[in-house]
GROMACS .gro file of N, CA and C in nm:
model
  240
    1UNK      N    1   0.383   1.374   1.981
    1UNK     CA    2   0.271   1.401   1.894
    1UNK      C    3   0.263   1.307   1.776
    2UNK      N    4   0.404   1.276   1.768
    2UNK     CA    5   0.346   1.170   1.603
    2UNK      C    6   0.284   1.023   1.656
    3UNK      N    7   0.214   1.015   1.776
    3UNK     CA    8   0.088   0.962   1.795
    3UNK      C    9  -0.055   0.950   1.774
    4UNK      N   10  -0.054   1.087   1.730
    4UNK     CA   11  -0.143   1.168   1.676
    4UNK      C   12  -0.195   1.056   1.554
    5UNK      N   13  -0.140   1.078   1.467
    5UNK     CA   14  -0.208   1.022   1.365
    5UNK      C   15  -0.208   0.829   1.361
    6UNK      N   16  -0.190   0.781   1.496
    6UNK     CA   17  -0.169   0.691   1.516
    6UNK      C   18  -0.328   0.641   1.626
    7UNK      N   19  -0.355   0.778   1.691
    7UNK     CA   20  -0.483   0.831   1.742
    7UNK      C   21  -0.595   0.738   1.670
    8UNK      N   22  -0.619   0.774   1.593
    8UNK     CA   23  -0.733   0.789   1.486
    8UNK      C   24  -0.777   0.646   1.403
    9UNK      N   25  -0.859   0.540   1.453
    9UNK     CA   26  -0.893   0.422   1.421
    9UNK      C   27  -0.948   0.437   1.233
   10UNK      N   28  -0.836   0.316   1.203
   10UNK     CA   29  -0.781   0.341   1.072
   10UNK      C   30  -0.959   0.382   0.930
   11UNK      N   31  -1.035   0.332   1.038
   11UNK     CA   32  -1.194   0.372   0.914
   11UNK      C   33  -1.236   0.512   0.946
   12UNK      N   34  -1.172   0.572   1.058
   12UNK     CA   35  -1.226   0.704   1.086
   12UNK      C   36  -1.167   0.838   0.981
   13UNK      N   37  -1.000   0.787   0.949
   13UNK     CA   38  -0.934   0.892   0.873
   13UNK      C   39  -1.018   0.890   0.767
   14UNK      N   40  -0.907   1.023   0.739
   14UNK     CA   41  -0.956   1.123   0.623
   14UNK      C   42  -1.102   1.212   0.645
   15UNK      N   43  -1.126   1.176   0.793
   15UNK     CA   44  -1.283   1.306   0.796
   15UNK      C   45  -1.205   1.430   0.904
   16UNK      N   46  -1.091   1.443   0.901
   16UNK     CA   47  -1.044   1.579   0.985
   16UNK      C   48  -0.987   1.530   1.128
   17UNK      N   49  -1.046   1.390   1.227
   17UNK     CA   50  -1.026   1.383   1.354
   17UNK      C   51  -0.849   1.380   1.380
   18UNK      N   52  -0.797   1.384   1.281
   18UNK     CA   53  -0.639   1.350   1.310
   18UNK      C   54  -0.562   1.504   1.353
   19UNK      N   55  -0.625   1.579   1.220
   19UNK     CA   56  -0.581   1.701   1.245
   19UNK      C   57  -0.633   1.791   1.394
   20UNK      N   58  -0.810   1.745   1.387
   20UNK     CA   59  -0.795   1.851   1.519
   20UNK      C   60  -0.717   1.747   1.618
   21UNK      N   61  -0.721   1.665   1.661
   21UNK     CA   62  -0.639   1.629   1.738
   21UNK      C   63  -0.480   1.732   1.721
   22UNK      N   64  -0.437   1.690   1.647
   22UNK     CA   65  -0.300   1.788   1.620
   22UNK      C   66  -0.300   1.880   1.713
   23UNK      N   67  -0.414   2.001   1.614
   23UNK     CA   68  -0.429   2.133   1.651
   23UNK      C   69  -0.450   2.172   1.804
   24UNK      N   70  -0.535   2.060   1.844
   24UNK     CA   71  -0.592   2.036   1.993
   24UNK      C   72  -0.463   2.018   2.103
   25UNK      N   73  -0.336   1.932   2.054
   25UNK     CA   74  -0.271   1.910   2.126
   25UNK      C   75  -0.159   2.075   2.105
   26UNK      N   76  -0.128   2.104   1.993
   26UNK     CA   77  -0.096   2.261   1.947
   26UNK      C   78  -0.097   2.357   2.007
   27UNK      N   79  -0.216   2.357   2.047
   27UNK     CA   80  -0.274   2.503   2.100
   27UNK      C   81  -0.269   2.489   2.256
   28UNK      N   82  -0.260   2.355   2.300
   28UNK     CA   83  -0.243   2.286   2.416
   28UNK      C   84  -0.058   2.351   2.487
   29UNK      N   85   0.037   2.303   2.364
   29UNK     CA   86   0.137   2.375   2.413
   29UNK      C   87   0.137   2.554   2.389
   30UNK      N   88   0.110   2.583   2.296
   30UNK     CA   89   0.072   2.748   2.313
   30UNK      C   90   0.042   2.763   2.439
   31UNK      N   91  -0.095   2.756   2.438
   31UNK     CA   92  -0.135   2.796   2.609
   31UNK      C   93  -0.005   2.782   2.745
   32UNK      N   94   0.118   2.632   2.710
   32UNK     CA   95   0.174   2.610   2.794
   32UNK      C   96   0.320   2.698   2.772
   33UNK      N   97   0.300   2.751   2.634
   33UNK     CA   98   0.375   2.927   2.597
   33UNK      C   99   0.548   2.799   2.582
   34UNK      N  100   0.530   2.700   2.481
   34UNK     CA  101   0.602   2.578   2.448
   34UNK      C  102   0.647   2.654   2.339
   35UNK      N  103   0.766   2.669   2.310
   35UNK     CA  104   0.816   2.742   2.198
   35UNK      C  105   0.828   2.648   2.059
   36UNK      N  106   0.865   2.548   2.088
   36UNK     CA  107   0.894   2.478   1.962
   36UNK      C  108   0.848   2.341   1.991
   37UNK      N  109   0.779   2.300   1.884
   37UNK     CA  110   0.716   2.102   1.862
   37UNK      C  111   0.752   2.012   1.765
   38UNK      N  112   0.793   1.953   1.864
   38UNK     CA  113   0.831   1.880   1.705
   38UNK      C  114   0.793   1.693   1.720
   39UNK      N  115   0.841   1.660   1.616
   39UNK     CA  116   0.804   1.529   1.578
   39UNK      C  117   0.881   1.466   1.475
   40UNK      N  118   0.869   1.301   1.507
   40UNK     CA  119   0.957   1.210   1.399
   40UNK      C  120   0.788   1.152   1.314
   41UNK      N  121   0.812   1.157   1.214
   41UNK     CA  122   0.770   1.049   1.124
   41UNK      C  123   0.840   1.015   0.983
   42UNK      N  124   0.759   0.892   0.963
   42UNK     CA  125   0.806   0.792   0.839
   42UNK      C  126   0.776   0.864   0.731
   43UNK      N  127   0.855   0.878   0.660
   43UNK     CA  128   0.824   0.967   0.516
   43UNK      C  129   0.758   0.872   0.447
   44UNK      N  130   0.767   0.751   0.445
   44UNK     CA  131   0.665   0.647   0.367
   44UNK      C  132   0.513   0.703   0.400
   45UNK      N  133   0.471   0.760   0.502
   45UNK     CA  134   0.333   0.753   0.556
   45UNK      C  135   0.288   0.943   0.486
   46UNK      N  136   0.306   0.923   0.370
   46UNK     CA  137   0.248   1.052   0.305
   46UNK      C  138   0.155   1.134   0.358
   47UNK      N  139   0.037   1.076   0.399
   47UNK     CA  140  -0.095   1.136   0.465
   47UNK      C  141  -0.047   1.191   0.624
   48UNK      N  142   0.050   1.159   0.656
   48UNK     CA  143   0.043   1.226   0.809
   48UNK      C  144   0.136   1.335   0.773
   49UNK      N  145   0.290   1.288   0.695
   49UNK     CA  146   0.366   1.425   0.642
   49UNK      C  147   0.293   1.544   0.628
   50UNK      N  148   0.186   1.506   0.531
   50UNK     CA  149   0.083   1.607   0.517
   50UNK      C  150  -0.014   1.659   0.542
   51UNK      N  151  -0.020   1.555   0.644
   51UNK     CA  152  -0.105   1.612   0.769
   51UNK      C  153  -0.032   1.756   0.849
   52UNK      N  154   0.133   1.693   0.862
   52UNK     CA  155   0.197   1.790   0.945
   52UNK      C  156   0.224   1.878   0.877
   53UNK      N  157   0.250   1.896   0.743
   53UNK     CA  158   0.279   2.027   0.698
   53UNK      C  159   0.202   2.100   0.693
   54UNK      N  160   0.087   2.062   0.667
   54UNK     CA  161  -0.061   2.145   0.659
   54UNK      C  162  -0.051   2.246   0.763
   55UNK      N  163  -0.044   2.157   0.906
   55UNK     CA  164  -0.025   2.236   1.035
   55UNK      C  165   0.051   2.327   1.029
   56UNK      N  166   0.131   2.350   0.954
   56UNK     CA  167   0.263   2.437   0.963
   56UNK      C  168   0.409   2.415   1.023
   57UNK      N  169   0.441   2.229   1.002
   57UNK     CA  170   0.534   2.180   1.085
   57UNK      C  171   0.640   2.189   0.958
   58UNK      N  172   0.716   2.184   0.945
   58UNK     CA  173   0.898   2.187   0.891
   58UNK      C  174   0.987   2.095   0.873
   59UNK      N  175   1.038   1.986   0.760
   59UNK     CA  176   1.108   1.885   0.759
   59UNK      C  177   1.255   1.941   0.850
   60UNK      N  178   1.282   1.930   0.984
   60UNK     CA  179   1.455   1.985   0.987
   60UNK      C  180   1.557   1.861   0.930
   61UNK      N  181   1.521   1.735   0.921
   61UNK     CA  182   1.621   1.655   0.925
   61UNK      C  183   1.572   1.554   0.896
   62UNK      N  184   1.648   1.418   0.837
   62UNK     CA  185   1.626   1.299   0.833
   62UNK      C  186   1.698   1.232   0.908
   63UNK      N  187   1.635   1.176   0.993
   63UNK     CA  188   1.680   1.075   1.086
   63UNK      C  189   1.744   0.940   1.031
   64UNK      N  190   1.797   0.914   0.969
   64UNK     CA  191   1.869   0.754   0.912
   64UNK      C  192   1.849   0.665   1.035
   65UNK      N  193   1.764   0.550   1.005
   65UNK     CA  194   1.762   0.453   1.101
   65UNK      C  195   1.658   0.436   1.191
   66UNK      N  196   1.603   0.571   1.189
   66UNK     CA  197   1.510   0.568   1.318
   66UNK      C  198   1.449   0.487   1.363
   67UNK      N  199   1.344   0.423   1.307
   67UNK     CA  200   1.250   0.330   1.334
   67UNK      C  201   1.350   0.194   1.322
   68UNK      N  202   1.399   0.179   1.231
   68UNK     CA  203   1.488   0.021   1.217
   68UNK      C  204   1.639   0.070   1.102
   69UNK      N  205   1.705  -0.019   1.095
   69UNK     CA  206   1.772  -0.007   0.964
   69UNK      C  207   1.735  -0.018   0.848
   70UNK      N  208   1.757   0.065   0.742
   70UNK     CA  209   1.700   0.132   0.604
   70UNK      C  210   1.564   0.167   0.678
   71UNK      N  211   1.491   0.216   0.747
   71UNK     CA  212   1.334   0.271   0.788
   71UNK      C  213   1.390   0.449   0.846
   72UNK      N  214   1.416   0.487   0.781
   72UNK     CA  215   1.432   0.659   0.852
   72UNK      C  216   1.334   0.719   0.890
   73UNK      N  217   1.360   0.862   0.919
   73UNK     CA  218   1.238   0.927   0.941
   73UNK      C  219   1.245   1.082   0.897
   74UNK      N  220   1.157   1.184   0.917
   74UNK     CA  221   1.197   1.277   0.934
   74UNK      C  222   1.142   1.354   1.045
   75UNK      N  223   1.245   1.442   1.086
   75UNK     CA  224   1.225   1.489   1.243
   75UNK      C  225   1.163   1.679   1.159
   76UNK      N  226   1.027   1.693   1.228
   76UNK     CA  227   0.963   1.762   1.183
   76UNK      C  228   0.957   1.914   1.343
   77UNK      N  229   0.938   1.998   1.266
   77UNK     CA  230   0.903   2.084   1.409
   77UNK      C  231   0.848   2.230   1.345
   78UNK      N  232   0.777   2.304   1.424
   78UNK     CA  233   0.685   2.401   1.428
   78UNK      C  234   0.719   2.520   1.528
   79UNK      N  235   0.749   2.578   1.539
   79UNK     CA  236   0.787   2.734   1.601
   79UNK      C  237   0.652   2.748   1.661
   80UNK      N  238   0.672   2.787   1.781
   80UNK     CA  239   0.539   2.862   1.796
   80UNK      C  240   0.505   3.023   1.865
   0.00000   0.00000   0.00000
């Protein structure tokens, strides 16, 4: 899912299409009765963090390294 906000051609953000996407893919695992979702992103990229928290997703961890050395992440997830 943290494609999601990768989705969304960079003049379109900020009018909502990122989130329903989210929600769209969300409700997608609900239906598939998916207990838990989760996701890595870059804590540098503020607007999607908060994209995901909005959703109701959960920092569990920081990933050290993820993307490259010194580039971490945080590994995010949502109960459902």
């Amino acid at each position: 899912m943290a494609v999601v906000a990768d989705a969304v051609k960079e003049s379109r953000r900020r009018q909502g299409h990122g989130e329903a996407l989210l929600m769209a893919a969300v409700e997608g695992c609900r239906r598939r009765r998916v207990q838990r979702v989760s996701l890595h992103v870059d804590p540098a990229r503020a607007a999607a963090v908060a994209l995901y928290r909005k959703a109701g997703f959960q920092v569990d961890a920081t990933v050290v390294g993820y993307y490259a050395p010194r580039r971490d992440a945080y590994r995010m997830y949502m109960d459902l």
